[in-house]
PDB file of C-alpha atoms and ligand atoms in Angstrom:
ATOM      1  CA  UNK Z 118      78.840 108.040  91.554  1.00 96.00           C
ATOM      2  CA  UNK Z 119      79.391 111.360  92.015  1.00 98.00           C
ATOM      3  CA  UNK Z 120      82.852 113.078  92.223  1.00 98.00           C
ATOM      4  CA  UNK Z 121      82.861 116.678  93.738  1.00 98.00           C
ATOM      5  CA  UNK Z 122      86.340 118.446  93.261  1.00 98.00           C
ATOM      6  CA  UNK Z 123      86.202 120.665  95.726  1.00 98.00           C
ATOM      7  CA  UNK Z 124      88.440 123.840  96.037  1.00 97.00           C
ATOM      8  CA  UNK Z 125      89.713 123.982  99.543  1.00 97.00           C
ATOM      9  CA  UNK Z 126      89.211 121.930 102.748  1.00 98.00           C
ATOM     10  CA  UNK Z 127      86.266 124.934 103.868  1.00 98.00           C
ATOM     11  CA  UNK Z 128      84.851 123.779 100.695  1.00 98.00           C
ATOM     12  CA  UNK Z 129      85.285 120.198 100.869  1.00 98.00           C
ATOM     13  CA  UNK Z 130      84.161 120.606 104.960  1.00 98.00           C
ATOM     14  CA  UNK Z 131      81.140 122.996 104.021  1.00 98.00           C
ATOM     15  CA  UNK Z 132      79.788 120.142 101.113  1.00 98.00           C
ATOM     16  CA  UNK Z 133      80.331 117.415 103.601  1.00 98.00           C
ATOM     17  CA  UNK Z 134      78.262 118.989 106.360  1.00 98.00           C
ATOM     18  CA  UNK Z 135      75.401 119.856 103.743  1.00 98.00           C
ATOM     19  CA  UNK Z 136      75.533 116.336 102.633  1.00 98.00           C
ATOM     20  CA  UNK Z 137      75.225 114.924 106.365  1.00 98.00           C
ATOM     21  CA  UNK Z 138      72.753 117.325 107.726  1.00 98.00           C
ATOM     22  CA  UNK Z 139      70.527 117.213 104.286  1.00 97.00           C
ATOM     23  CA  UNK Z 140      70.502 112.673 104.779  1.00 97.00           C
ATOM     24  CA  UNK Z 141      69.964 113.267 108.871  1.00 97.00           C
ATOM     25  CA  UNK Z 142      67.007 115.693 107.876  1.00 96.00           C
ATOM     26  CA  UNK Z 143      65.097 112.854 105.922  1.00 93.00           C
ATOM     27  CA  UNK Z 144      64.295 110.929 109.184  1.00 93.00           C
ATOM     28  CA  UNK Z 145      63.199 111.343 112.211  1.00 93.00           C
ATOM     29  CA  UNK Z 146      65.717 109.029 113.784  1.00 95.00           C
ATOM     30  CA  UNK Z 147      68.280 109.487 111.516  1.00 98.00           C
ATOM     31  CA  UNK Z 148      71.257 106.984 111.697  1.00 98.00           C
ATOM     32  CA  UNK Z 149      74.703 108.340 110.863  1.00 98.00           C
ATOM     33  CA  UNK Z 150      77.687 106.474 110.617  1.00 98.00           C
ATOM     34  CA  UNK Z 151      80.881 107.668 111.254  1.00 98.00           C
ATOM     35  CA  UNK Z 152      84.740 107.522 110.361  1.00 98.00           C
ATOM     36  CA  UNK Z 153      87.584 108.163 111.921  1.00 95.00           C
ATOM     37  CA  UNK Z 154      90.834 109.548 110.062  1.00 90.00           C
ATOM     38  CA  UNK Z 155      92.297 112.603 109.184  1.00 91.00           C
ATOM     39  CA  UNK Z 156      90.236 113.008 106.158  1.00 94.00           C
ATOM     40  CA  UNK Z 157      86.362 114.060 107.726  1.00 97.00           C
ATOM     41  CA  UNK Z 158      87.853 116.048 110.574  1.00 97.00           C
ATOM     42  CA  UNK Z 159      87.275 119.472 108.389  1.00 98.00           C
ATOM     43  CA  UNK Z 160      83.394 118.461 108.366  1.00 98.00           C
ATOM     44  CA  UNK Z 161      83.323 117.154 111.727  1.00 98.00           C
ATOM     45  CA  UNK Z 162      84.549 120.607 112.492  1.00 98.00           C
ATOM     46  CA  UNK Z 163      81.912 122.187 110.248  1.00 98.00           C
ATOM     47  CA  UNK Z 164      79.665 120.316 111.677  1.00 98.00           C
ATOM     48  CA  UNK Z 165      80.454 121.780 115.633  1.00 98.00           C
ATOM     49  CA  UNK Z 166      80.785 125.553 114.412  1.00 98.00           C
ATOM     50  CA  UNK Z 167      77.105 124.888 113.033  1.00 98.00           C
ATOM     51  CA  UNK Z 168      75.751 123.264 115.831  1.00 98.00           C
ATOM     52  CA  UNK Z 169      77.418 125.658 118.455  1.00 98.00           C
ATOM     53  CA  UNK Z 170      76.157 128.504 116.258  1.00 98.00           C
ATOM     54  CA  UNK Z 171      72.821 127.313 116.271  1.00 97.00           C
ATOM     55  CA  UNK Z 172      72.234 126.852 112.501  1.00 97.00           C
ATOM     56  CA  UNK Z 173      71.492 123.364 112.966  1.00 97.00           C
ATOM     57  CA  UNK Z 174      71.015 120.370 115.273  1.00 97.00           C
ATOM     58  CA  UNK Z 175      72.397 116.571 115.275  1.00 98.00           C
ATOM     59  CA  UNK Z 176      70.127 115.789 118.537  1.00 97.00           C
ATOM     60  CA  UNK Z 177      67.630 113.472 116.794  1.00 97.00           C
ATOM     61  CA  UNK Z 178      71.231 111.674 115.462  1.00 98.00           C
ATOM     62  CA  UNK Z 179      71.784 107.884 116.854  1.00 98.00           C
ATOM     63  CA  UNK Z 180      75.394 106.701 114.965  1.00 98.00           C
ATOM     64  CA  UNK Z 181      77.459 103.978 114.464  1.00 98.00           C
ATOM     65  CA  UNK Z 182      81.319 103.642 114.115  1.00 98.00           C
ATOM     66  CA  UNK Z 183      82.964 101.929 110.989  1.00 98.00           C
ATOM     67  CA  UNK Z 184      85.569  99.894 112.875  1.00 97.00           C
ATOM     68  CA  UNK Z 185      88.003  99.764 116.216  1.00 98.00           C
ATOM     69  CA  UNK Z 186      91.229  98.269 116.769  1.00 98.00           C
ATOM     70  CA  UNK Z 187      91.312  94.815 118.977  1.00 98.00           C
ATOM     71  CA  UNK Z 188      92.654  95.759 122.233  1.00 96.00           C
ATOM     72  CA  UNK Z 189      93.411  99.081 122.886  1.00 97.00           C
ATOM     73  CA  UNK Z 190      92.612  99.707 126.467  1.00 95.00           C
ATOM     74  CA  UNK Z 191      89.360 101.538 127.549  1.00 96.00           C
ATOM     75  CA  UNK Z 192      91.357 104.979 128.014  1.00 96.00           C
ATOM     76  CA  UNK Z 193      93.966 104.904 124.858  1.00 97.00           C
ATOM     77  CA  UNK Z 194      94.012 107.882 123.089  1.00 97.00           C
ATOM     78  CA  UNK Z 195      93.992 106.049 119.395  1.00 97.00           C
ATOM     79  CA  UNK Z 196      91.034 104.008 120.605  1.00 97.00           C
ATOM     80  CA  UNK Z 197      88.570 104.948 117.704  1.00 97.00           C
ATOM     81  CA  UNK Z 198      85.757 105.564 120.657  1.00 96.00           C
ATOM     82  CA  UNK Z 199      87.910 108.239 121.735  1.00 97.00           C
ATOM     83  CA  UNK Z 200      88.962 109.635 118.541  1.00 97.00           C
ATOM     84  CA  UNK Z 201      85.633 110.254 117.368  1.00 97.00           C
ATOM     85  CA  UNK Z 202      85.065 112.162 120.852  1.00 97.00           C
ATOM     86  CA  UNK Z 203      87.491 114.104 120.200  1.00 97.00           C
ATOM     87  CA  UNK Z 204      86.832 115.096 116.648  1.00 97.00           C
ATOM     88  CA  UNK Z 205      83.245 115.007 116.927  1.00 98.00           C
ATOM     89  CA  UNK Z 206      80.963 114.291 119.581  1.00 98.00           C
ATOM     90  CA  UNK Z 207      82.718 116.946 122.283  1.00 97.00           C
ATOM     91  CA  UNK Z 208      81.147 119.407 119.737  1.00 97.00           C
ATOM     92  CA  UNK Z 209      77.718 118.642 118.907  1.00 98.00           C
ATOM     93  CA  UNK Z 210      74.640 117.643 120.447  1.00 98.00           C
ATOM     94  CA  UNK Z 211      75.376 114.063 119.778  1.00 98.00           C
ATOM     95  CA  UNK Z 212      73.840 111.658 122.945  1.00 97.00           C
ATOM     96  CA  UNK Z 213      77.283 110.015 123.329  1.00 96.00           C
ATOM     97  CA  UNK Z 214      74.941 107.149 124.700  1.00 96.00           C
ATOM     98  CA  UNK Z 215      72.944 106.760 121.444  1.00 97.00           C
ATOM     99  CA  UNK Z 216      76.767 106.197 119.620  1.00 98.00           C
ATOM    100  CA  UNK Z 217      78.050 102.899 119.135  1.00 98.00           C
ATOM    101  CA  UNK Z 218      81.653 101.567 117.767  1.00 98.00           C
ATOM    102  CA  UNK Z 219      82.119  97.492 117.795  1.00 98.00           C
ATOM    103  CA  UNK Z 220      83.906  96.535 120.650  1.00 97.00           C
ATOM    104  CA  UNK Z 221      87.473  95.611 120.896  1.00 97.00           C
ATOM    105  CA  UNK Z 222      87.893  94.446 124.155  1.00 97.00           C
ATOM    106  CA  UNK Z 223      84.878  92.361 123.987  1.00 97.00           C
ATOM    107  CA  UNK Z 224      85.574  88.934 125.607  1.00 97.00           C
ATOM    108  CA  UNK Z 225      83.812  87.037 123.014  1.00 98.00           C
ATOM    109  CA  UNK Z 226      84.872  88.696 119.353  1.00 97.00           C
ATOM    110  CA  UNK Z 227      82.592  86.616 117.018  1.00 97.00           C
ATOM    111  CA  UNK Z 228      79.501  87.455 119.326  1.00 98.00           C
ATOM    112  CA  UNK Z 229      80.170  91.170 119.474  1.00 98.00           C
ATOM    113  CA  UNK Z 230      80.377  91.062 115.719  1.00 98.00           C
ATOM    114  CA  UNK Z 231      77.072  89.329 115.032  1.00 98.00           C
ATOM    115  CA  UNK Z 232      75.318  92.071 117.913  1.00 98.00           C
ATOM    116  CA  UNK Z 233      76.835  95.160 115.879  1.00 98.00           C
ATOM    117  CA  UNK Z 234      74.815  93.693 112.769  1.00 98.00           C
ATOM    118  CA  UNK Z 235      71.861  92.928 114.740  1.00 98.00           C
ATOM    119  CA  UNK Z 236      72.224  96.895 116.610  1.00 98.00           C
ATOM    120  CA  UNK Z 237      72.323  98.376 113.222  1.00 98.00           C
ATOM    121  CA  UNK Z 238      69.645  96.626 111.766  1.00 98.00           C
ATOM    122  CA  UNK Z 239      67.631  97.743 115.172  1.00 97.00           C
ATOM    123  CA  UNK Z 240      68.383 101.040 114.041  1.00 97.00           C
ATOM    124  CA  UNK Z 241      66.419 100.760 110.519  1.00 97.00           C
ATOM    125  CA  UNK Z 242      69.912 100.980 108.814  1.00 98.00           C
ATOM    126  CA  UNK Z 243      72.689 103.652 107.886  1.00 98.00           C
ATOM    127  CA  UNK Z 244      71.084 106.881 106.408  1.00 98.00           C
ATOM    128  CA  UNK Z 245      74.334 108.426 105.365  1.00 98.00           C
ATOM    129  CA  UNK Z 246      77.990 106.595 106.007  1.00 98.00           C
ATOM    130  CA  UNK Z 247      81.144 108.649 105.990  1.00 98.00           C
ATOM    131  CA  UNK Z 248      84.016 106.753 104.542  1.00 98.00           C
ATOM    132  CA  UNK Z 249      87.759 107.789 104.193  1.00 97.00           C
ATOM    133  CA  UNK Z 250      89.933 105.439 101.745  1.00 96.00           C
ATOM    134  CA  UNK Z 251      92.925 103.786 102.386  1.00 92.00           C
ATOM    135  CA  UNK Z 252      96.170 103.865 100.157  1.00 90.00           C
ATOM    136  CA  UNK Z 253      95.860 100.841  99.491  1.00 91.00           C
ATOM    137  CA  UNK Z 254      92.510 101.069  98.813  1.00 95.00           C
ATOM    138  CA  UNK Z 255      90.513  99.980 101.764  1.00 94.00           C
ATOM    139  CA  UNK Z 256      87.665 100.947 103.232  1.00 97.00           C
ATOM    140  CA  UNK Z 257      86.705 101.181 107.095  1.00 97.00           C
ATOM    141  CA  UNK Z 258      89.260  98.112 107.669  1.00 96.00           C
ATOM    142  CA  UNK Z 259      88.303  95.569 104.363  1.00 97.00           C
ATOM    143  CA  UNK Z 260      92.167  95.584 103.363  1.00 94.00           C
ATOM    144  CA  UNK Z 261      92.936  94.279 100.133  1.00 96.00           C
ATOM    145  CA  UNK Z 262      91.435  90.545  99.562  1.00 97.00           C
ATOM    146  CA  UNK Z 263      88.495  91.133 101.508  1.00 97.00           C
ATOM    147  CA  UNK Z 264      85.401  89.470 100.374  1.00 98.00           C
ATOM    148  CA  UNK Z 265      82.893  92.127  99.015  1.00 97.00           C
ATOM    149  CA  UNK Z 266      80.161  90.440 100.577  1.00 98.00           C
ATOM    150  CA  UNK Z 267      81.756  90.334 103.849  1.00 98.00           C
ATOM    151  CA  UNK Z 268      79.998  91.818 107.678  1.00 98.00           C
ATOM    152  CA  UNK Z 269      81.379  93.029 110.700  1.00 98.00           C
ATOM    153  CA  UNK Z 270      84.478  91.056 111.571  1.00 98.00           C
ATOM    154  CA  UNK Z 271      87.671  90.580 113.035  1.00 98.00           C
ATOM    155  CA  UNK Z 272      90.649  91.542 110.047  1.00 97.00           C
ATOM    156  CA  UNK Z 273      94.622  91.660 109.918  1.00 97.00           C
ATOM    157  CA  UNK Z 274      95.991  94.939 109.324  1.00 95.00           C
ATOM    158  CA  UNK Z 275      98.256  94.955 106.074  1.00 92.00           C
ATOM    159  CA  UNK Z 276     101.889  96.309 107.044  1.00 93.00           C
ATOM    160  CA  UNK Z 277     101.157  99.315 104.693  1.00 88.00           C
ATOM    161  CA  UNK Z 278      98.310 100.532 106.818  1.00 88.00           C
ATOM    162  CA  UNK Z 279     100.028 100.124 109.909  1.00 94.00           C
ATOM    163  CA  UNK Z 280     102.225 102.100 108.770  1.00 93.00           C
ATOM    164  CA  UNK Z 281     100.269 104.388 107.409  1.00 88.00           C
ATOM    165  CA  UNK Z 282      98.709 105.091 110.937  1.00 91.00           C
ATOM    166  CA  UNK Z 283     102.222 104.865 112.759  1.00 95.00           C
ATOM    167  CA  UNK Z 284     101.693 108.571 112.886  1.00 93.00           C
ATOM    168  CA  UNK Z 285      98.670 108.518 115.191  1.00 94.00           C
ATOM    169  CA  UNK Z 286     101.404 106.420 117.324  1.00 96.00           C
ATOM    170  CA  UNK Z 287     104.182 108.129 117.571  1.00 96.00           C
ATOM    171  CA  UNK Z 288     105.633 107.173 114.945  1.00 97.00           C
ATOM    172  CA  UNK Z 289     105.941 103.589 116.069  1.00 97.00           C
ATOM    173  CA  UNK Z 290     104.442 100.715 113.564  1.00 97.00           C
ATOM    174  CA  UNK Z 291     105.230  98.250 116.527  1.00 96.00           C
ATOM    175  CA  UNK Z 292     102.864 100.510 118.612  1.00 96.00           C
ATOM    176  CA  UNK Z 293      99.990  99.884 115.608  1.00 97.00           C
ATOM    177  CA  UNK Z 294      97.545  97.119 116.893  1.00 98.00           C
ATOM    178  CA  UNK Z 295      97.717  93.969 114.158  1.00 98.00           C
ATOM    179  CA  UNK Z 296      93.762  93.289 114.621  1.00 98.00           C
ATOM    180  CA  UNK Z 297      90.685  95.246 114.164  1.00 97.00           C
ATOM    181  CA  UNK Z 298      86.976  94.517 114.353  1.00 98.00           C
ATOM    182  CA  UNK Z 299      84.918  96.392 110.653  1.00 98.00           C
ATOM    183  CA  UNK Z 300      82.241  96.712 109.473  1.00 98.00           C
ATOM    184  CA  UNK Z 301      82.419  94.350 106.421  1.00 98.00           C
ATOM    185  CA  UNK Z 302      81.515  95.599 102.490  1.00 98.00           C
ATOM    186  CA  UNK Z 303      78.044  94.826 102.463  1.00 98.00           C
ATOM    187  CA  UNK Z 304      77.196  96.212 105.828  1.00 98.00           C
ATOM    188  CA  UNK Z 305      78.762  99.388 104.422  1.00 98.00           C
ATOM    189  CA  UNK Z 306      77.120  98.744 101.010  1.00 98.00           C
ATOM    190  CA  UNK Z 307      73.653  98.696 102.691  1.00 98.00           C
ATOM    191  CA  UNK Z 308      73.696 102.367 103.999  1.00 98.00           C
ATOM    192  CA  UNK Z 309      71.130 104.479 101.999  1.00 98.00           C
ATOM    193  CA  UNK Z 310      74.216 107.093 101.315  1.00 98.00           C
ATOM    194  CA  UNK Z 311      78.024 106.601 101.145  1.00 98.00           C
ATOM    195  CA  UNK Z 312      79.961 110.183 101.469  1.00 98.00           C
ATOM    196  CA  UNK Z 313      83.463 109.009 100.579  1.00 98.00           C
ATOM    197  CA  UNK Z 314      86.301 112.088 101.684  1.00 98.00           C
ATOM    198  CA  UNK Z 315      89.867 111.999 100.842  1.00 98.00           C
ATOM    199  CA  UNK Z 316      92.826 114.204 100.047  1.00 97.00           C
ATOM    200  CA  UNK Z 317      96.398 114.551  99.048  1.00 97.00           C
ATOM    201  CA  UNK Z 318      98.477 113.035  96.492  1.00 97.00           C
ATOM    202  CA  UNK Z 319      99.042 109.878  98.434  1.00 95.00           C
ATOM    203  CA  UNK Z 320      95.397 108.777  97.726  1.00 97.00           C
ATOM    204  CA  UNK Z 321      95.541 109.526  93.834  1.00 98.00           C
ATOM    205  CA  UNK Z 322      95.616 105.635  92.713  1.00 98.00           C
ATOM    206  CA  UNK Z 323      92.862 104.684  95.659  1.00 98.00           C
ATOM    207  CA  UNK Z 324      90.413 107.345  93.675  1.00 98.00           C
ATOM    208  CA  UNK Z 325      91.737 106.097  90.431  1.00 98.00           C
ATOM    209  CA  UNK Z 326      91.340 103.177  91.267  1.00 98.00           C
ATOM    210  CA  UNK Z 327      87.721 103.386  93.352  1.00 98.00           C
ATOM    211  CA  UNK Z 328      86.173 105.526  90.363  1.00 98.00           C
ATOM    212  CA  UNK Z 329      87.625 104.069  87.394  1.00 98.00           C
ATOM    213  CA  UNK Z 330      88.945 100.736  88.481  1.00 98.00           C
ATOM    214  CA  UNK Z 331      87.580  97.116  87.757  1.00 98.00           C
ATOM    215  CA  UNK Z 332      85.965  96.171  90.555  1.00 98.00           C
ATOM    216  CA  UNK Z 333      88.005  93.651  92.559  1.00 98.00           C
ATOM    217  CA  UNK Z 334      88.750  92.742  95.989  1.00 97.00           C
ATOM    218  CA  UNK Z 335      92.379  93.993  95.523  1.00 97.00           C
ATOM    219  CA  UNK Z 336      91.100  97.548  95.864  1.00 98.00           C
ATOM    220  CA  UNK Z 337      87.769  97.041  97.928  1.00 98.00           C
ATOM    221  CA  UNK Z 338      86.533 100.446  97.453  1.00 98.00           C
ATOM    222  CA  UNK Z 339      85.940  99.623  93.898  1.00 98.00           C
ATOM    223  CA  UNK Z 340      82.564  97.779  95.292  1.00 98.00           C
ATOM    224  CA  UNK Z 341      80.931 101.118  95.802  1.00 98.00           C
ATOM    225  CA  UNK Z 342      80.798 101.461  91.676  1.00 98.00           C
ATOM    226  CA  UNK Z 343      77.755  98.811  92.681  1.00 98.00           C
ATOM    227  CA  UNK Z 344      76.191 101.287  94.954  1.00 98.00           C
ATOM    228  CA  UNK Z 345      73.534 103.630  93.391  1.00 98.00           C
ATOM    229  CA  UNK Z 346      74.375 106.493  95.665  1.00 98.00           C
ATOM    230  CA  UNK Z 347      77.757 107.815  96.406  1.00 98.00           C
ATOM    231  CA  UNK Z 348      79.401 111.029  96.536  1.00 98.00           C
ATOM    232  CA  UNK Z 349      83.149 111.557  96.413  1.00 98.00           C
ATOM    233  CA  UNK Z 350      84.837 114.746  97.725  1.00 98.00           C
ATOM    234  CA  UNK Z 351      88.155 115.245  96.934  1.00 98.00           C
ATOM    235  CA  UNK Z 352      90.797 117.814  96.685  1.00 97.00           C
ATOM    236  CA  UNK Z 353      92.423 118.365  93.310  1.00 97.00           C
ATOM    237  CA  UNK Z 354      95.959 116.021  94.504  1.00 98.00           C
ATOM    238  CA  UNK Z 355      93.666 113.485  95.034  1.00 98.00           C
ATOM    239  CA  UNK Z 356      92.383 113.371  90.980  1.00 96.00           C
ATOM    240  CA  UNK Z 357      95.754 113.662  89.662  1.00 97.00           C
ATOM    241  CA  UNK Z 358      95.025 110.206  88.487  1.00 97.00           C
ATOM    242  CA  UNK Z 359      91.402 110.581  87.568  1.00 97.00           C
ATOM    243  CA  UNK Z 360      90.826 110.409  83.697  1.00 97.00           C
ATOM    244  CA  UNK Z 361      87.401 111.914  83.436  1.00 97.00           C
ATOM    245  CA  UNK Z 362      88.216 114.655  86.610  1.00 97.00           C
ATOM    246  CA  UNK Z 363      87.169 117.257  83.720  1.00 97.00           C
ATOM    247  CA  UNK Z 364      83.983 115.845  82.962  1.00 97.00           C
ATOM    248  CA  UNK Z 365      83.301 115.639  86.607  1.00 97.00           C
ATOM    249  CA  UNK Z 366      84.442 119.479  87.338  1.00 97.00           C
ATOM    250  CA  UNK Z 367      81.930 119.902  84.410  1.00 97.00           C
ATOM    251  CA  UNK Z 368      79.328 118.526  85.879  1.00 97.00           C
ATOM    252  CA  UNK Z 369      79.671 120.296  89.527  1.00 97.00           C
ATOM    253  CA  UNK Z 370      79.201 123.228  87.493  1.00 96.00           C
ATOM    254  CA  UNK Z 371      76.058 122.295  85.903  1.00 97.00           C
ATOM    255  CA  UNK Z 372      74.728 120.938  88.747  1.00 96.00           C
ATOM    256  CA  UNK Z 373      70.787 121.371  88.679  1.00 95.00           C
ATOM    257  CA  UNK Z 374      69.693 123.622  92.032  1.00 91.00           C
ATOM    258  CA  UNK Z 375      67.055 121.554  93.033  1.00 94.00           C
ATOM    259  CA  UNK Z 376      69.451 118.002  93.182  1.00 92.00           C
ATOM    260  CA  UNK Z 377      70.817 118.223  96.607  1.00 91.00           C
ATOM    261  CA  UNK Z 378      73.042 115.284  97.325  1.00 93.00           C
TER     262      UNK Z 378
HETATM  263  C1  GLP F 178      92.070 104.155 108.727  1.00 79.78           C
HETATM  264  C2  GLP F 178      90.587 103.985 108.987  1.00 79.78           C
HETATM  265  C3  GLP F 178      89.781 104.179 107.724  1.00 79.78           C
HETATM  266  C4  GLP F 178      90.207 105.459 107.048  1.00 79.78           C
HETATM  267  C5  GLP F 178      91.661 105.370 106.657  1.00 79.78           C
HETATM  268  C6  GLP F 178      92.153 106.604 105.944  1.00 79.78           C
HETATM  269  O1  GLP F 178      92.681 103.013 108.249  1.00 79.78           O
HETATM  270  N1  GLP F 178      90.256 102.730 109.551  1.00 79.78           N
HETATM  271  O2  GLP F 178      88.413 104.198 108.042  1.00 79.78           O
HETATM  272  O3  GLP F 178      89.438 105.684 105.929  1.00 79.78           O
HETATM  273  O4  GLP F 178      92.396 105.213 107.853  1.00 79.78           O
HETATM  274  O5  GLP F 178      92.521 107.567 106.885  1.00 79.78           O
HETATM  275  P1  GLP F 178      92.794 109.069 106.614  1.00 79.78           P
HETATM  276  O6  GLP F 178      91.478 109.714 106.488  1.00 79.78           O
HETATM  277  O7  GLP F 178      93.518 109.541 107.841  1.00 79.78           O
HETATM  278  O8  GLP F 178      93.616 109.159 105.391  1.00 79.78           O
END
């Protein structure tokens, strides 16, 4: 694993966007798959100002969304097919048509979770997968307890993330949809890349915990310690509880030329 400390968000944003455009250059139908959060918008927006200034090109890109909330109508603003509009695809040269979330307003939930699977194998697979992390330690939607060998499926959100996102609705947990459709651990284990992005004080344990934990369903980002390719960005609040942060600022520093991410 490797943990990048970066120095400010342009930092953190201009690493992330090097990271995705250097995994979406391997292929020529490059799969990316994306998050939604507060945490990539910096690279998402990194990722426009490079595009719109012509230094580089996500047309070739198909991707695939982590996870959705059950029910939220076609047009809600939180609805994670919008978000990612919003904070991403409004500002590249993304085919919205070649993007795909899982559905939460599919009639038949089990069946639109087996055809997500089935869309992204179609797709050869997950080149690169952007991940934010939870406080409590989740990733996409796996709360706490989720099985690490789990695929896309329907979840229960923990009170702790709903009100973590309450913000997103004004301020209402009530307003926080208790269901979600995800992307389970293993489908998100099975991308070529994980680019994990979080900052803040508030997600100090979940790094802690994700980089130097046991690996246990209780945090379920610990399961990427079993992936042989991840890189962490994070700001220094989010290390305050990192024990080997120095050896990892040493490392950055050292960092052959020719190693790319
Ligand atoms: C939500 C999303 C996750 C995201 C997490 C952290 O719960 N489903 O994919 O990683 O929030 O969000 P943020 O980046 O805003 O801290």
């Amino acid at each position: 694993m490797e943990v990048i400390v970066t120095s400010s968000p342009a930092h953190l944003a201009g690493l992330g966007a090097d990271a995705v455009l250097e995994a979406m250059g391997r292929r020529a139908r490059p799969t990316l798959g994306l998050a939604t959060g507060s945490s990539p918008r910096g690279i998402y927006a990194e990722l426009g100002r490079r595009v719109r200034e012509g230094e580089a090109s996500l047309a070739r890109v198909r991707a695939f969304l982590l996870d959705e909330y059950v029910g939220l109508g076609e047009d809600h603003p939180q609805r994670y097919r919008n978000v990612i509009a919003r904070d991403l695809l409004d500002h590249v040269d993304i085919d919205p048509g070649r993007v795909r979330g899982p559905d939460g307003l599919a009639d038949d939930i089990e069946a639109e979770c087996v055809a997500y699977e089935q869309a992204i194998t179609r797709a050869g697979g997950i080149d690169l997968q952007i991940l934010g992390i939870g406080s409590d330690g989740h990733i996409a939607f796996n709360e706490p307890g989720s099985s690490l060998a789990s695929r896309t499926r329907i979840k229960t959100l923990t009170r702790q993330t709903r009100q973590d996102n309450a913000r997103f609705f004004g301020d209402d947990v009530e307003a926080v949809p208790v269901h979600c459709l995800t992307q389970g651990i293993a489908t998100i284990m099975a991308a070529g890349h994980l680019l994990l992005v979080t900052t803040g004080r508030a997600k100090a344990e979940a790094v802690h915990q994700l980089v130097e934990g046991p690996i246990s369903a209780m945090w379920p980002a610990t399961a990427l310690q079993w992936h042989p390719h991840v890189t962490v960005l994070v700001d220094e609040a989010a290390c305050a509880r990192l024990q080997l942060a120095p050896y990892f600022v040493d490392t950055f520093e050292h960092k052959p030329d020719w190693q790319g991410f």
